Short mmCIF file of C-alpha atoms and ligand atoms in Angstrom, two decimals:
data_model
loop_
_atom_site.label_atom_id
_atom_site.label_comp_id
_atom_site.label_asym_id
_atom_site.label_seq_id
_atom_site.Cartn_x
_atom_site.Cartn_y
_atom_site.Cartn_z
CA UNK A 170 5.27 33.28 -6.77
CA UNK A 171 3.44 30.09 -5.82
CA UNK A 172 3.08 29.36 -2.13
CA UNK A 173 4.30 25.99 -0.86
CA UNK A 174 1.70 24.00 1.07
CA UNK A 175 3.07 21.57 3.64
CA UNK A 176 1.47 18.27 4.62
CA UNK A 177 0.66 19.71 8.04
CA UNK A 178 -1.11 22.75 6.56
CA UNK A 179 -2.99 20.59 4.08
CA UNK A 180 -4.20 18.19 6.79
CA UNK A 181 -5.47 21.05 8.96
CA UNK A 182 -7.18 22.66 5.96
CA UNK A 183 -8.92 19.39 5.06
CA UNK A 184 -10.10 18.86 8.62
CA UNK A 185 -12.51 21.73 8.03
CA UNK A 186 -14.37 19.41 5.60
CA UNK A 187 -15.43 17.39 8.64
CA UNK A 188 -17.05 19.93 10.98
CA UNK A 189 -17.56 17.49 13.88
CA UNK A 190 -14.08 16.05 13.70
CA UNK A 191 -11.95 16.41 16.78
CA UNK A 192 -8.75 16.23 14.78
CA UNK A 193 -7.72 12.69 15.78
CA UNK A 194 -7.38 11.49 12.20
CA UNK A 195 -5.39 14.61 11.32
CA UNK A 196 -3.04 13.95 14.20
CA UNK A 197 -2.67 10.31 13.19
CA UNK A 198 -1.71 11.31 9.65
CA UNK A 199 0.70 13.88 10.99
CA UNK A 200 2.33 11.27 13.27
CA UNK A 201 2.73 8.90 10.31
CA UNK A 202 4.36 11.74 8.33
CA UNK A 203 6.87 12.36 11.13
CA UNK A 204 7.78 8.67 11.44
CA UNK A 205 8.17 8.53 7.64
CA UNK A 206 10.73 11.34 7.75
CA UNK A 207 12.76 9.47 10.37
CA UNK A 208 12.62 6.24 8.35
CA UNK A 209 13.59 8.15 5.21
CA UNK A 210 16.65 9.52 6.99
CA UNK A 211 17.76 6.00 7.86
CA UNK A 212 16.95 4.60 4.40
CA UNK A 213 19.08 7.36 2.88
CA UNK A 214 22.12 6.44 4.90
CA UNK A 215 21.57 2.71 4.66
CA UNK A 216 24.87 2.16 2.86
CA UNK A 217 26.79 4.17 5.44
CA UNK A 218 25.57 2.92 8.74
CA UNK A 219 25.76 -0.54 10.14
CA UNK A 220 22.04 -0.82 9.74
CA UNK A 221 22.22 -2.47 6.36
CA UNK A 222 21.64 -6.20 6.01
CA UNK A 223 19.70 -8.98 7.63
CA UNK A 224 18.68 -8.77 11.25
CA UNK A 225 18.98 -12.54 11.33
CA UNK A 226 15.34 -13.18 12.19
CA UNK A 227 12.37 -14.38 10.20
CA UNK A 228 9.14 -12.37 10.21
CA UNK A 229 5.73 -13.98 10.64
CA UNK A 230 5.60 -14.76 6.93
CA UNK A 231 8.85 -16.78 7.16
CA UNK A 232 10.84 -14.14 5.24
CA UNK A 233 14.22 -12.77 6.29
CA UNK A 234 13.85 -9.54 8.25
CA UNK A 235 16.25 -6.80 7.19
CA UNK A 236 17.52 -4.41 9.82
CA UNK A 237 15.72 -1.47 8.32
CA UNK A 238 12.45 -3.42 8.50
CA UNK A 239 12.93 -3.66 12.23
CA UNK A 240 13.87 -0.01 12.49
CA UNK A 241 10.87 1.13 10.43
CA UNK A 242 8.52 -1.12 12.38
CA UNK A 243 9.74 0.31 15.69
CA UNK A 244 9.47 3.89 14.44
CA UNK A 245 5.90 3.56 13.22
CA UNK A 246 4.77 1.67 16.31
CA UNK A 247 6.30 4.38 18.49
CA UNK A 248 4.74 7.18 16.43
CA UNK A 249 1.30 5.56 16.51
CA UNK A 250 1.51 4.80 20.20
CA UNK A 251 2.23 8.24 21.60
CA UNK A 252 -0.60 10.35 20.23
CA UNK A 253 -3.60 8.67 21.88
CA UNK A 254 -5.53 8.31 18.60
CA UNK A 255 -4.75 4.67 17.86
CA UNK A 256 -5.70 1.74 20.12
CA UNK A 257 -4.14 -1.12 18.14
CA UNK A 258 -1.69 -1.71 15.29
CA UNK A 259 -1.42 -4.63 12.88
CA UNK A 260 2.01 -4.82 11.28
CA UNK A 261 3.47 -7.12 8.67
CA UNK A 262 6.35 -7.70 11.08
CA UNK A 263 4.25 -8.87 14.05
CA UNK A 264 2.20 -12.02 14.22
CA UNK A 265 -0.40 -10.55 16.59
CA UNK A 266 -1.81 -7.08 16.88
CA UNK A 267 0.07 -4.60 19.01
CA UNK A 268 -2.25 -3.20 21.63
CA UNK A 269 -1.46 0.39 22.42
CA UNK A 270 -1.72 0.32 26.13
CA UNK A 271 -1.59 3.71 27.72
CA UNK A 272 -4.05 5.95 29.48
CA UNK A 273 -4.58 8.17 26.42
CA UNK A 274 -5.27 5.39 23.94
CA UNK A 275 -7.91 3.50 25.92
CA UNK A 276 -10.71 5.29 24.18
CA UNK A 277 -8.85 5.97 20.95
CA UNK A 278 -11.08 5.70 17.89
CA UNK A 279 -8.73 4.22 15.33
CA UNK A 280 -6.74 1.11 14.48
CA UNK A 281 -3.89 1.15 11.96
CA UNK A 282 -2.63 -1.65 9.71
CA UNK A 283 0.85 -1.10 8.35
CA UNK A 284 3.58 -2.61 6.22
CA UNK A 285 6.47 -0.60 7.67
CA UNK A 286 8.96 -1.34 4.90
CA UNK A 287 7.57 -2.89 1.77
CA UNK A 288 9.88 -4.24 -0.91
CA UNK A 289 12.46 -5.29 1.63
CA UNK A 290 14.42 -7.38 -0.86
CA UNK A 291 15.39 -4.03 -2.44
CA UNK A 292 16.93 -2.45 0.66
CA UNK A 293 20.44 -3.81 0.14
CA UNK A 294 20.58 -2.72 -3.48
CA UNK A 295 19.56 0.94 -3.28
CA UNK A 296 16.21 0.46 -4.99
CA UNK A 297 12.97 2.16 -3.88
CA UNK A 298 11.12 0.77 -0.89
CA UNK A 299 8.01 2.07 0.86
CA UNK A 300 5.60 2.11 3.77
CA UNK A 301 1.91 1.32 3.32
CA UNK A 302 -0.77 2.16 5.89
CA UNK A 303 -4.49 1.79 6.34
CA UNK A 304 -6.66 3.41 9.01
CA UNK A 305 -9.99 2.08 10.27
CA UNK A 306 -12.40 3.27 12.90
CA UNK A 307 -12.46 0.60 15.64
CA UNK A 308 -15.60 -1.54 15.89
CA UNK A 309 -15.18 -2.38 19.59
CA UNK A 310 -16.61 0.28 21.82
CA UNK A 311 -13.77 1.06 24.23
CA UNK A 312 -10.85 -0.48 26.11
CA UNK A 313 -7.92 -2.10 24.36
CA UNK A 314 -8.19 -2.59 20.59
CA UNK A 315 -8.96 -6.13 19.42
CA UNK A 316 -8.10 -8.27 16.42
CA UNK A 317 -11.75 -8.05 15.31
CA UNK A 318 -11.33 -4.30 14.93
CA UNK A 319 -9.20 -5.12 11.86
CA UNK A 320 -11.64 -7.58 10.32
CA UNK A 321 -13.42 -4.93 8.29
CA UNK A 322 -13.79 -4.63 4.55
CA UNK A 323 -11.55 -2.22 2.68
CA UNK A 324 -14.58 -0.06 1.97
CA UNK A 325 -14.54 0.86 5.67
CA UNK A 326 -11.09 2.47 5.54
CA UNK A 327 -11.17 6.07 6.68
CA UNK A 328 -7.74 6.82 5.26
CA UNK A 329 -4.92 5.00 3.53
CA UNK A 330 -1.60 5.95 2.09
CA UNK A 331 1.95 5.06 1.31
CA UNK A 332 5.36 6.60 1.59
CA UNK A 333 7.89 5.88 -1.13
CA UNK A 334 11.55 6.17 -0.30
CA UNK A 335 12.84 6.66 -3.82
CA UNK A 336 14.81 9.21 -5.80
CA UNK A 337 12.82 11.57 -3.63
CA UNK A 338 10.62 10.71 -0.66
CA UNK A 339 6.89 11.06 -1.24
CA UNK A 340 3.80 10.54 0.87
CA UNK A 341 0.56 9.84 -1.00
CA UNK A 342 -2.72 9.45 0.87
CA UNK A 343 -6.47 9.54 0.60
CA UNK A 344 -9.30 10.02 3.07
CA UNK A 345 -11.83 9.10 0.40
CA UNK A 346 -11.92 12.54 -1.19
CA UNK A 347 -9.30 12.16 -3.88
CA UNK A 348 -5.61 11.40 -3.68
CA UNK A 349 -2.87 13.88 -2.91
CA UNK A 350 0.90 13.47 -3.09
CA UNK A 351 3.53 15.30 -1.05
CA UNK A 352 7.24 15.37 -1.79
CA UNK A 353 9.73 15.77 1.03
CA UNK A 354 11.82 18.89 0.63
CA UNK A 355 14.95 17.90 2.56
CA UNK A 356 16.10 21.51 2.83
CA UNK A 357 13.14 22.42 5.06
CA UNK A 358 12.30 18.91 6.31
CA UNK A 359 8.67 19.16 5.20
CA UNK A 360 6.43 17.17 2.90
CA UNK A 361 5.12 19.71 0.36
CA UNK A 362 2.03 19.27 -1.79
CA UNK A 363 3.48 18.40 -5.20
CA UNK A 364 0.79 16.16 -6.75
CA UNK A 365 -2.67 17.55 -5.94
CA UNK A 366 -5.73 15.50 -6.88
CA UNK A 367 -3.89 12.61 -8.53
CA UNK A 368 -5.70 10.74 -11.29
CA UNK A 369 -4.43 7.66 -13.04
CA UNK A 370 -4.82 7.34 -16.84
CA UNK A 371 -7.72 5.06 -17.79
CA UNK A 372 -5.66 3.15 -20.33
CA UNK A 373 -1.89 2.91 -20.57
CA UNK A 374 0.92 0.79 -21.93
CA UNK A 375 2.86 -0.65 -19.02
CA UNK A 376 2.44 -3.98 -17.24
CA UNK A 377 4.27 -4.97 -14.07
CA UNK A 378 4.53 -8.59 -13.02
CA UNK A 379 7.29 -10.97 -11.94
CA UNK A 380 7.46 -12.91 -15.20
CA UNK A 381 9.98 -15.31 -13.69
CA UNK A 382 6.96 -17.04 -12.18
CA UNK A 383 5.28 -17.37 -15.59
CA UNK A 384 5.00 -21.18 -15.63
CA UNK A 385 3.13 -21.06 -12.33
CA UNK A 386 0.63 -18.36 -13.31
CA UNK A 387 -3.06 -19.09 -13.87
CA UNK A 388 -3.94 -19.46 -17.55
CA UNK A 389 -5.82 -16.15 -17.53
CA UNK A 390 -2.65 -14.29 -16.54
CA UNK A 391 -0.54 -16.17 -19.07
CA UNK A 392 -2.98 -15.23 -21.84
CA UNK A 393 -3.11 -11.61 -20.65
CA UNK A 394 0.70 -11.36 -20.72
CA UNK A 395 0.68 -12.68 -24.28
CA UNK A 396 -1.98 -10.07 -25.12
CA UNK A 397 0.31 -7.34 -23.70
CA UNK A 398 3.16 -8.60 -25.88
CA UNK A 399 1.22 -8.85 -29.14
CA UNK A 400 1.66 -6.27 -31.87
CA UNK A 401 -1.38 -4.06 -32.46
CA UNK A 402 -1.13 -0.43 -33.55
CA UNK A 403 -4.67 0.50 -32.54
CA UNK A 404 -3.93 -0.25 -28.86
CA UNK A 405 -0.22 0.67 -28.96
CA UNK A 406 0.84 -2.88 -28.21
CA UNK A 407 3.24 -4.40 -27.39
CA UNK A 408 3.23 -2.77 -23.96
CA UNK A 409 6.33 -2.07 -21.89
CA UNK A 410 7.19 -4.31 -18.99
CA UNK A 411 8.40 -2.59 -15.78
CA UNK A 412 8.84 -4.47 -12.52
CA UNK A 413 10.69 -3.03 -9.55
CA UNK A 414 9.72 -5.64 -7.00
CA UNK A 415 8.47 -3.11 -4.43
CA UNK A 416 4.74 -2.91 -4.99
CA UNK A 417 4.65 0.65 -3.60
CA UNK A 418 7.10 1.74 -6.27
CA UNK A 419 5.41 -0.21 -9.06
CA UNK A 420 1.93 0.99 -8.09
CA UNK A 421 3.19 4.56 -7.64
CA UNK A 422 4.75 4.64 -11.10
CA UNK A 423 1.61 3.16 -12.61
CA UNK A 424 -0.56 5.63 -10.69
CA UNK A 425 1.28 8.49 -12.34
CA UNK A 426 1.93 7.18 -15.84
CA UNK A 427 -0.79 4.52 -16.05
CA UNK A 428 -0.34 0.77 -16.12
CA UNK A 429 -1.25 -2.45 -14.39
CA UNK A 430 0.51 -4.28 -11.56
CA UNK A 431 -0.32 -7.94 -11.10
CA UNK A 432 0.72 -10.34 -8.36
CA UNK A 433 -1.40 -13.41 -9.09
CA UNK A 434 -1.54 -16.79 -7.40
CA UNK A 435 1.57 -18.86 -8.05
CA UNK A 436 2.72 -22.34 -7.16
CA UNK A 437 4.73 -20.89 -4.24
CA UNK A 438 1.96 -18.52 -3.17
CA UNK A 439 -1.32 -20.32 -3.96
CA UNK A 440 -3.36 -17.54 -2.35
CA UNK A 441 -1.23 -14.73 -3.75
CA UNK A 442 1.72 -13.14 -1.99
CA UNK A 443 0.45 -9.75 -0.92
CA UNK A 444 -1.41 -9.16 2.30
CA UNK A 445 -4.84 -7.63 1.99
CA UNK A 446 -4.93 -5.64 5.22
CA UNK A 447 -1.80 -3.54 4.77
CA UNK A 448 -0.98 -3.95 1.06
CA UNK A 449 -4.08 -4.80 -0.98
CA UNK A 450 -6.70 -2.64 0.72
CA UNK A 451 -4.76 0.61 1.15
CA UNK A 452 -3.39 0.47 -2.41
CA UNK A 453 -6.86 -0.39 -3.72
CA UNK A 454 -8.44 2.55 -1.86
CA UNK A 455 -5.85 4.93 -3.30
CA UNK A 456 -6.06 3.61 -6.85
CA UNK A 457 -9.88 3.70 -6.86
CA UNK A 458 -9.83 7.25 -5.55
CA UNK A 459 -7.51 8.07 -8.45
CA UNK A 460 -9.95 6.56 -10.97
CA UNK A 461 -8.33 3.11 -11.28
CA UNK A 462 -9.41 -0.37 -10.22
CA UNK A 463 -8.17 -3.18 -7.97
CA UNK A 464 -9.34 -6.78 -7.98
CA UNK A 465 -8.12 -10.28 -7.14
CA UNK A 466 -8.72 -11.17 -10.78
CA UNK A 467 -12.44 -11.66 -10.19
CA UNK A 468 -13.68 -9.56 -7.28
CA UNK A 469 -13.14 -6.03 -6.09
CA UNK A 470 -10.44 -5.98 -3.40
CA UNK A 471 -12.28 -3.47 -1.20
CA UNK A 472 -15.29 -5.82 -0.90
CA UNK A 473 -13.36 -8.81 0.39
CA UNK A 474 -14.07 -10.28 3.81
CA UNK A 475 -11.11 -10.25 6.17
CA UNK A 476 -10.80 -13.28 8.37
CA UNK A 477 -7.11 -13.26 9.25
CA UNK A 478 -4.65 -10.54 10.11
CA UNK A 479 -2.10 -11.62 7.51
CA UNK A 480 -4.59 -12.83 4.90
CA UNK A 481 -3.14 -12.92 1.39
CA UNK A 482 -4.73 -12.01 -1.89
CA UNK A 483 -3.88 -11.99 -5.57
CA UNK A 484 -3.76 -8.39 -6.78
CA UNK A 485 -4.61 -6.84 -10.16
CA UNK A 486 -4.36 -3.09 -9.75
CA UNK A 487 -4.00 -0.01 -11.92
CA UNK A 488 -5.58 1.72 -14.90
CA UNK A 489 -9.28 0.85 -15.09
CA UNK A 490 -9.37 -0.40 -18.68
CA UNK A 491 -6.25 -2.51 -18.25
CA UNK A 492 -7.60 -4.16 -15.08
CA UNK A 493 -10.90 -4.83 -16.88
CA UNK A 494 -9.14 -6.53 -19.78
CA UNK A 495 -6.89 -8.59 -17.48
CA UNK A 496 -9.95 -9.70 -15.49
CA UNK A 497 -11.79 -10.64 -18.66
CA UNK A 498 -8.91 -13.04 -19.42
CA UNK A 499 -9.17 -14.45 -15.90
CA UNK A 500 -12.88 -15.01 -16.33
CA UNK A 501 -12.39 -16.71 -19.67
CA UNK A 502 -9.37 -18.90 -18.91
CA UNK A 503 -9.10 -19.34 -15.13
CA UNK A 504 -11.25 -20.40 -12.25
CA UNK A 505 -11.40 -18.52 -8.95
CA UNK A 506 -9.09 -21.10 -7.29
CA UNK A 507 -6.56 -21.47 -10.10
P1 LIG B 28 7.42 -7.61 1.31
O1 LIG B 28 6.32 -6.88 2.02
O2 LIG B 28 7.96 -8.74 2.13
O3 LIG B 28 8.50 -6.72 0.83
O4 LIG B 28 6.74 -8.36 0.05
C1 LIG B 28 5.92 -7.66 -0.82
C2 LIG B 28 6.66 -7.41 -2.09
C3 LIG B 28 6.01 -6.41 -2.99
O5 LIG B 28 6.36 -5.12 -2.64
C4 LIG B 28 6.57 -6.79 -4.32
O6 LIG B 28 5.83 -6.33 -5.40
C5 LIG B 28 6.63 -8.27 -4.23
O7 LIG B 28 6.70 -8.59 -2.86
C6 LIG B 28 7.82 -8.83 -4.93
O8 LIG B 28 7.78 -10.21 -4.85
P2 LIG B 28 8.60 -11.12 -5.86
O9 LIG B 28 10.04 -10.97 -5.48
O10 LIG B 28 8.07 -12.49 -5.62
O11 LIG B 28 8.32 -10.63 -7.27
MG1 LIG B 29 5.09 -5.70 1.96
#
């Protein structure tokens, strides 16, 4: 009989890989796991409770905030604030960083960037949504965390992960030593290791992009989409198109079955729509650890300089060969600004 390994057991086991670690990162990951379970509970009863629908506010990106966004944001901020490991949080829902201001967190080592509920347009329609997080070691020495603590390249992430609230709830994370996935077993209330050492296929046959924006795409993307749709037996084209509209769900599916997710620049979003700090970088870290690639069409996401908290980026992410081919079309037909 195989023995179930819970997220908590796995985290403690992995801590032994870092002999000088004091366990702060482990506790941070555990706190995120607990908040995720609470958010999952609310997502699951979204249709029942009066928590469904708009909260009637706009977030800092000028998008409608759904009630569950607010709930998830509050849960994660609370979870990250109590443990004393995190000194500041950057959230998609808050214009400025949230300084964790208590006695325990003054000398906390880490800052956390988070998209508490990604894919919010899917909440009202019972389609998968997710949480994305990214953990950095602070660069300031002590005292309250600062905005500059977040202005680090993605290569500096010490851990990153996402939670997908889908047909089951899963947490997938990396600390730079591979990617592991845990599925929530509701009967025991624990995330259990279900997808050890995840690897994404190098080449696959699925592309994910909002084709409704086609006329506004850069030429390189237009040509790549046409390439995906052409008939060619040797490369199993045409490819399938799958687009959920929650990048966690699209990237998660592509991580498992292979594929590419693209959110390029568009007329409406000339710098791309996704935010690098809590969408691009964590997903890029995970996908690279799983053997895939992530770029903005030209450059590696993890090497980008961060100058703003809510900085946007185009994103080409997924199976290595597919990202390479898409980028070769960008190089041939588009310029960095187009
Ligand atoms: P959000 O964080 O406000 O939910 O926005 C990010 C989401 C991604 O999850 C998703 O892939 C994309 O926006 C969908 O955008 P669009 O509706 O323009 O295709
Ligand atoms: Mg988001």
